CSV table of C-alpha atoms in Angstrom, one decimal:
chain,number,residue,atom,x,y,z
I,1,UNK,CA,85.4,127.0,89.7
I,2,UNK,CA,86.5,123.0,89.4
I,3,UNK,CA,86.2,120.8,92.3
I,4,UNK,CA,88.9,121.8,94.8
I,5,UNK,CA,91.3,119.0,96.6
I,6,UNK,CA,93.0,119.8,99.5
I,7,UNK,CA,94.8,116.9,101.5
I,8,UNK,CA,94.9,118.8,104.1
I,9,UNK,CA,91.9,118.9,105.8
I,10,UNK,CA,91.2,116.4,108.7
I,11,UNK,CA,89.1,113.4,108.3
I,12,UNK,CA,87.4,113.6,111.4
I,13,UNK,CA,86.8,114.9,115.0
I,14,UNK,CA,86.4,111.7,117.3
I,15,UNK,CA,85.4,112.4,121.0
I,16,UNK,CA,85.5,109.2,123.3
I,17,UNK,CA,82.4,109.2,126.1
I,18,UNK,CA,82.1,106.1,128.2
I,19,UNK,CA,81.6,103.6,126.0
I,20,UNK,CA,80.7,104.3,122.5
I,21,UNK,CA,83.0,106.6,120.4
I,22,UNK,CA,80.7,109.7,119.0
I,23,UNK,CA,82.1,110.7,115.5
I,24,UNK,CA,81.6,114.5,115.0
I,25,UNK,CA,82.7,116.2,111.3
I,26,UNK,CA,84.9,118.9,111.4
I,27,UNK,CA,83.2,122.6,110.7
I,28,UNK,CA,85.7,124.8,111.5
I,29,UNK,CA,87.1,124.2,107.7
I,30,UNK,CA,89.2,126.9,105.3
I,31,UNK,CA,87.6,127.4,101.9
I,32,UNK,CA,89.9,125.4,99.2
I,33,UNK,CA,89.5,127.2,95.7
I,34,UNK,CA,91.1,127.0,93.0
I,35,UNK,CA,93.0,130.6,91.2
I,36,UNK,CA,90.1,132.8,89.6
I,37,UNK,CA,90.4,132.6,85.9
I,38,UNK,CA,91.0,135.9,85.2
I,39,UNK,CA,91.3,139.6,86.5
I,40,UNK,CA,87.5,140.2,84.8
I,41,UNK,CA,86.5,137.5,87.0
I,42,UNK,CA,87.6,138.8,90.4
I,43,UNK,CA,86.8,141.9,89.0
I,44,UNK,CA,83.3,140.8,88.8
I,45,UNK,CA,83.0,139.2,92.1
I,46,UNK,CA,84.1,142.5,94.1
I,47,UNK,CA,81.8,144.5,92.1
I,48,UNK,CA,78.5,142.3,92.9
I,49,UNK,CA,80.2,142.0,96.6
I,50,UNK,CA,80.8,145.7,97.2
I,51,UNK,CA,77.0,146.8,95.5
I,52,UNK,CA,74.9,144.4,97.5
I,53,UNK,CA,76.8,144.7,100.6
I,54,UNK,CA,76.2,149.0,100.2
I,55,UNK,CA,72.7,148.1,99.0
I,56,UNK,CA,71.6,146.0,102.3
I,57,UNK,CA,73.9,147.6,104.4
I,58,UNK,CA,71.2,148.6,107.5
I,59,UNK,CA,70.3,144.3,107.5
I,60,UNK,CA,72.4,142.2,109.2
I,61,UNK,CA,70.4,138.7,108.1
I,62,UNK,CA,72.6,138.0,105.0
I,63,UNK,CA,75.5,136.5,104.1
I,64,UNK,CA,77.2,136.9,100.7
I,65,UNK,CA,80.8,135.6,100.0
I,66,UNK,CA,82.6,134.8,96.3
I,67,UNK,CA,85.1,132.0,94.9
I,68,UNK,CA,84.3,130.1,98.8
I,69,UNK,CA,83.5,126.4,99.3
I,70,UNK,CA,81.3,125.4,100.2
I,71,UNK,CA,81.1,122.0,102.2
I,72,UNK,CA,77.2,120.5,101.8
I,73,UNK,CA,78.2,116.6,103.1
I,74,UNK,CA,80.8,115.5,105.6
I,75,UNK,CA,81.8,112.6,102.8
I,76,UNK,CA,83.0,115.8,101.0
I,77,UNK,CA,85.9,115.8,103.8
I,78,UNK,CA,87.2,112.7,102.5
I,79,UNK,CA,86.4,112.4,98.7
I,80,UNK,CA,87.6,116.0,98.6
I,81,UNK,CA,84.6,116.9,96.1
I,82,UNK,CA,83.7,120.4,97.5
I,83,UNK,CA,82.4,123.0,95.4
I,84,UNK,CA,82.7,126.8,95.7
I,85,UNK,CA,79.9,129.2,93.2
I,86,UNK,CA,81.7,132.2,92.3
I,87,UNK,CA,78.9,135.0,93.7
I,88,UNK,CA,76.5,133.2,96.3
I,89,UNK,CA,73.9,134.7,99.0
I,90,UNK,CA,72.3,133.4,102.3
I,91,UNK,CA,69.6,134.6,103.9
I,92,UNK,CA,68.3,134.5,107.1
I,93,UNK,CA,71.4,133.9,109.1
I,94,UNK,CA,74.1,135.7,110.6
I,95,UNK,CA,76.1,138.6,108.9
I,96,UNK,CA,79.8,137.2,109.8
I,97,UNK,CA,83.2,136.5,108.4
I,98,UNK,CA,83.7,132.9,107.4
I,99,UNK,CA,86.2,130.7,106.0
I,100,UNK,CA,84.1,128.8,104.1
I,101,UNK,CA,80.3,127.6,104.6
I,102,UNK,CA,79.7,124.2,106.4
I,103,UNK,CA,76.2,123.5,105.7
I,104,UNK,CA,76.0,121.2,109.2
I,105,UNK,CA,77.3,124.5,110.8
I,106,UNK,CA,74.8,126.8,109.3
I,107,UNK,CA,71.6,124.9,109.9
I,108,UNK,CA,71.4,123.3,106.9
I,109,UNK,CA,70.9,126.5,105.2
I,110,UNK,CA,71.8,126.3,101.1
I,111,UNK,CA,72.5,129.8,98.9
I,112,UNK,CA,69.3,131.5,97.8
I,113,UNK,CA,71.0,133.1,95.2
I,114,UNK,CA,74.3,131.7,93.1
I,115,UNK,CA,75.8,133.0,89.9
I,116,UNK,CA,78.8,131.9,88.2
I,117,UNK,CA,80.8,133.7,86.2
I,118,UNK,CA,81.5,131.1,83.1
I,119,UNK,CA,84.9,131.0,81.4
I,120,UNK,CA,85.8,128.8,78.3
I,121,UNK,CA,87.6,125.9,80.9
I,122,UNK,CA,84.4,126.1,83.4
I,123,UNK,CA,81.3,126.5,81.0
I,124,UNK,CA,80.4,123.0,80.7
I,125,UNK,CA,81.0,122.7,84.2
I,126,UNK,CA,78.9,125.5,85.3
I,127,UNK,CA,76.0,124.5,82.8
I,128,UNK,CA,76.0,120.9,83.1
I,129,UNK,CA,77.5,119.4,86.6
I,130,UNK,CA,76.6,122.6,88.9
I,131,UNK,CA,73.4,123.1,87.3
I,132,UNK,CA,72.7,119.9,88.3
I,133,UNK,CA,74.0,120.1,91.5
I,134,UNK,CA,72.2,123.8,92.4
I,135,UNK,CA,68.9,122.2,91.3
I,136,UNK,CA,68.8,118.8,93.0
I,137,UNK,CA,71.0,119.0,96.0
I,138,UNK,CA,71.4,122.1,96.7
I,139,UNK,CA,67.6,123.5,95.4
I,140,UNK,CA,69.0,126.8,95.2
I,141,UNK,CA,65.9,129.2,94.8
I,142,UNK,CA,67.9,130.8,91.6
I,143,UNK,CA,71.0,130.3,89.6
I,144,UNK,CA,72.0,133.0,87.0
I,145,UNK,CA,75.7,132.1,85.0
I,146,UNK,CA,77.5,135.2,82.7
I,147,UNK,CA,80.3,135.3,81.4
I,148,UNK,CA,82.8,138.6,81.8
I,149,UNK,CA,84.3,138.1,77.9
I,150,UNK,CA,81.2,136.9,75.7
I,151,UNK,CA,78.8,138.2,78.4
I,152,UNK,CA,76.1,135.4,77.7
I,153,UNK,CA,73.9,136.1,80.6
I,154,UNK,CA,71.4,133.7,81.4
I,155,UNK,CA,69.3,132.9,84.6
I,156,UNK,CA,67.0,130.4,86.1
I,157,UNK,CA,64.2,130.2,88.9
I,158,UNK,CA,63.6,127.0,90.8
I,159,UNK,CA,59.9,125.7,89.9
I,160,UNK,CA,58.6,122.4,90.9
I,161,UNK,CA,62.1,121.3,91.8
I,162,UNK,CA,63.4,122.1,88.5
I,163,UNK,CA,65.4,125.3,87.0
I,164,UNK,CA,63.2,127.7,84.5
I,165,UNK,CA,64.6,130.0,82.5
I,166,UNK,CA,64.0,133.8,83.7
I,167,UNK,CA,62.2,136.0,80.8
I,168,UNK,CA,64.3,139.3,80.5
I,169,UNK,CA,62.6,142.7,80.5
I,170,UNK,CA,62.7,145.3,77.6
I,171,UNK,CA,65.9,146.4,78.7
I,172,UNK,CA,67.1,142.4,79.1
I,173,UNK,CA,67.7,142.6,82.2
I,174,UNK,CA,66.4,139.4,84.8
I,175,UNK,CA,64.6,140.1,87.6
I,176,UNK,CA,65.8,138.4,91.4
I,177,UNK,CA,62.8,137.6,93.5
I,178,UNK,CA,65.2,136.6,95.8
I,179,UNK,CA,67.3,139.7,96.2
I,180,UNK,CA,64.6,142.1,94.9
I,181,UNK,CA,67.0,143.6,92.1
I,182,UNK,CA,67.3,143.4,88.2
I,183,UNK,CA,70.5,141.9,87.0
I,184,UNK,CA,71.5,142.8,83.6
I,185,UNK,CA,74.9,144.0,81.8
I,186,UNK,CA,75.5,147.6,82.1
I,187,UNK,CA,78.8,148.8,80.5
I,188,UNK,CA,79.8,145.2,79.8
I,189,UNK,CA,79.7,143.9,83.6
I,190,UNK,CA,76.8,142.1,85.7
I,191,UNK,CA,75.5,144.9,88.0
I,192,UNK,CA,72.5,145.2,89.9
I,193,UNK,CA,69.4,147.9,89.2
I,194,UNK,CA,66.6,148.1,91.8
I,195,UNK,CA,63.1,147.8,91.2
I,196,UNK,CA,62.8,151.7,90.1
I,197,UNK,CA,65.4,150.3,87.6
I,198,UNK,CA,68.0,152.1,88.7
I,199,UNK,CA,71.2,151.1,88.9
I,200,UNK,CA,72.4,149.8,92.6
I,201,UNK,CA,76.3,152.1,92.1
I,202,UNK,CA,79.9,150.9,93.8
I,203,UNK,CA,81.0,153.3,96.8
I,204,UNK,CA,83.7,155.0,93.7
I,205,UNK,CA,80.3,155.2,91.9
I,206,UNK,CA,78.5,157.6,94.6
I,207,UNK,CA,81.3,159.4,95.5
I,208,UNK,CA,81.9,160.5,91.7
I,209,UNK,CA,78.3,161.0,91.7
I,210,UNK,CA,78.4,163.6,95.2
I,211,UNK,CA,81.3,165.4,93.5
I,212,UNK,CA,79.2,165.9,90.1
I,213,UNK,CA,76.6,167.5,92.6
I,214,UNK,CA,78.4,169.7,94.0
I,215,UNK,CA,80.4,171.1,91.9
I,216,UNK,CA,77.4,172.0,89.9
I,217,UNK,CA,75.9,173.4,92.9
I,218,UNK,CA,79.5,175.7,93.0
I,219,UNK,CA,78.6,176.2,89.5
I,220,UNK,CA,75.2,177.2,89.8
I,221,UNK,CA,75.9,179.6,92.5
I,222,UNK,CA,78.8,181.4,90.3
I,223,UNK,CA,76.5,182.1,87.6
I,224,UNK,CA,73.7,183.4,89.9
I,225,UNK,CA,75.7,185.9,91.4
I,226,UNK,CA,77.5,186.9,87.9
I,227,UNK,CA,74.0,187.6,87.1
I,228,UNK,CA,73.5,189.8,90.3
I,229,UNK,CA,76.6,191.5,89.2
I,230,UNK,CA,75.8,192.4,85.8
I,231,UNK,CA,72.5,193.5,87.1
I,232,UNK,CA,74.0,195.8,89.2
I,233,UNK,CA,76.2,197.0,86.0
I,234,UNK,CA,73.1,198.0,84.6
I,235,UNK,CA,71.4,199.6,87.2
I,236,UNK,CA,74.6,201.7,87.7
I,237,UNK,CA,74.5,202.5,84.1
I,238,UNK,CA,71.2,203.9,84.7
I,239,UNK,CA,71.9,206.0,87.9
I,240,UNK,CA,70.7,203.6,90.3
I,241,UNK,CA,72.1,203.5,93.4
I,242,UNK,CA,72.4,199.7,93.7
I,243,UNK,CA,73.8,200.3,97.9
I,244,UNK,CA,70.3,201.4,98.4
I,245,UNK,CA,68.6,198.3,97.0
I,246,UNK,CA,71.0,196.0,99.7
């Protein structure tokens, strides 16, 4: 996404204790991100969030969100030069809802993983300015980008202070050390796969799988009952009293 502008954000909060002024930058800031490029971009963000939050459903030490502003410098409050990754994960933090990610209110924690969704209007920034920002300032260990239309997919890991391209496995997936999951394109969507190469399913996919399993079990029971009835019919034809066998 592009840099956002919000003229309504206060520039500072000043407290006057006795003889000197202490200027404290505000931390209760609303996110200020422009609209997403398309339905594909929105759906992709929601897909990643739904899958990761389910996969980590028993964890309380992470924060995952999308299209949310990261305020990483108090000077941004006056320059209005904010950055909001399309998808990011911060580990070792409190798992609770937030209006935005304010670095000075979060013990200085930057995202561990960032995914940007490319578009014709943002690709240059995502591959250039944001690449440098996430590498040099955020020091984010892993950075990925994915184009929902062209399916371009690439990932980087911070090695010696510089991003190095990740090597794909035979399936074309990239391993995230931070998430301990593969990321790969599946049915034209960016998806997570576990270490055993199993797709991390959405709630809808899990429900559908449960329905298919229940239907398969029902059919098996019906088939077994049908075979019993056919056997009884054959035995009866041979003069066997099948009631005595029950």
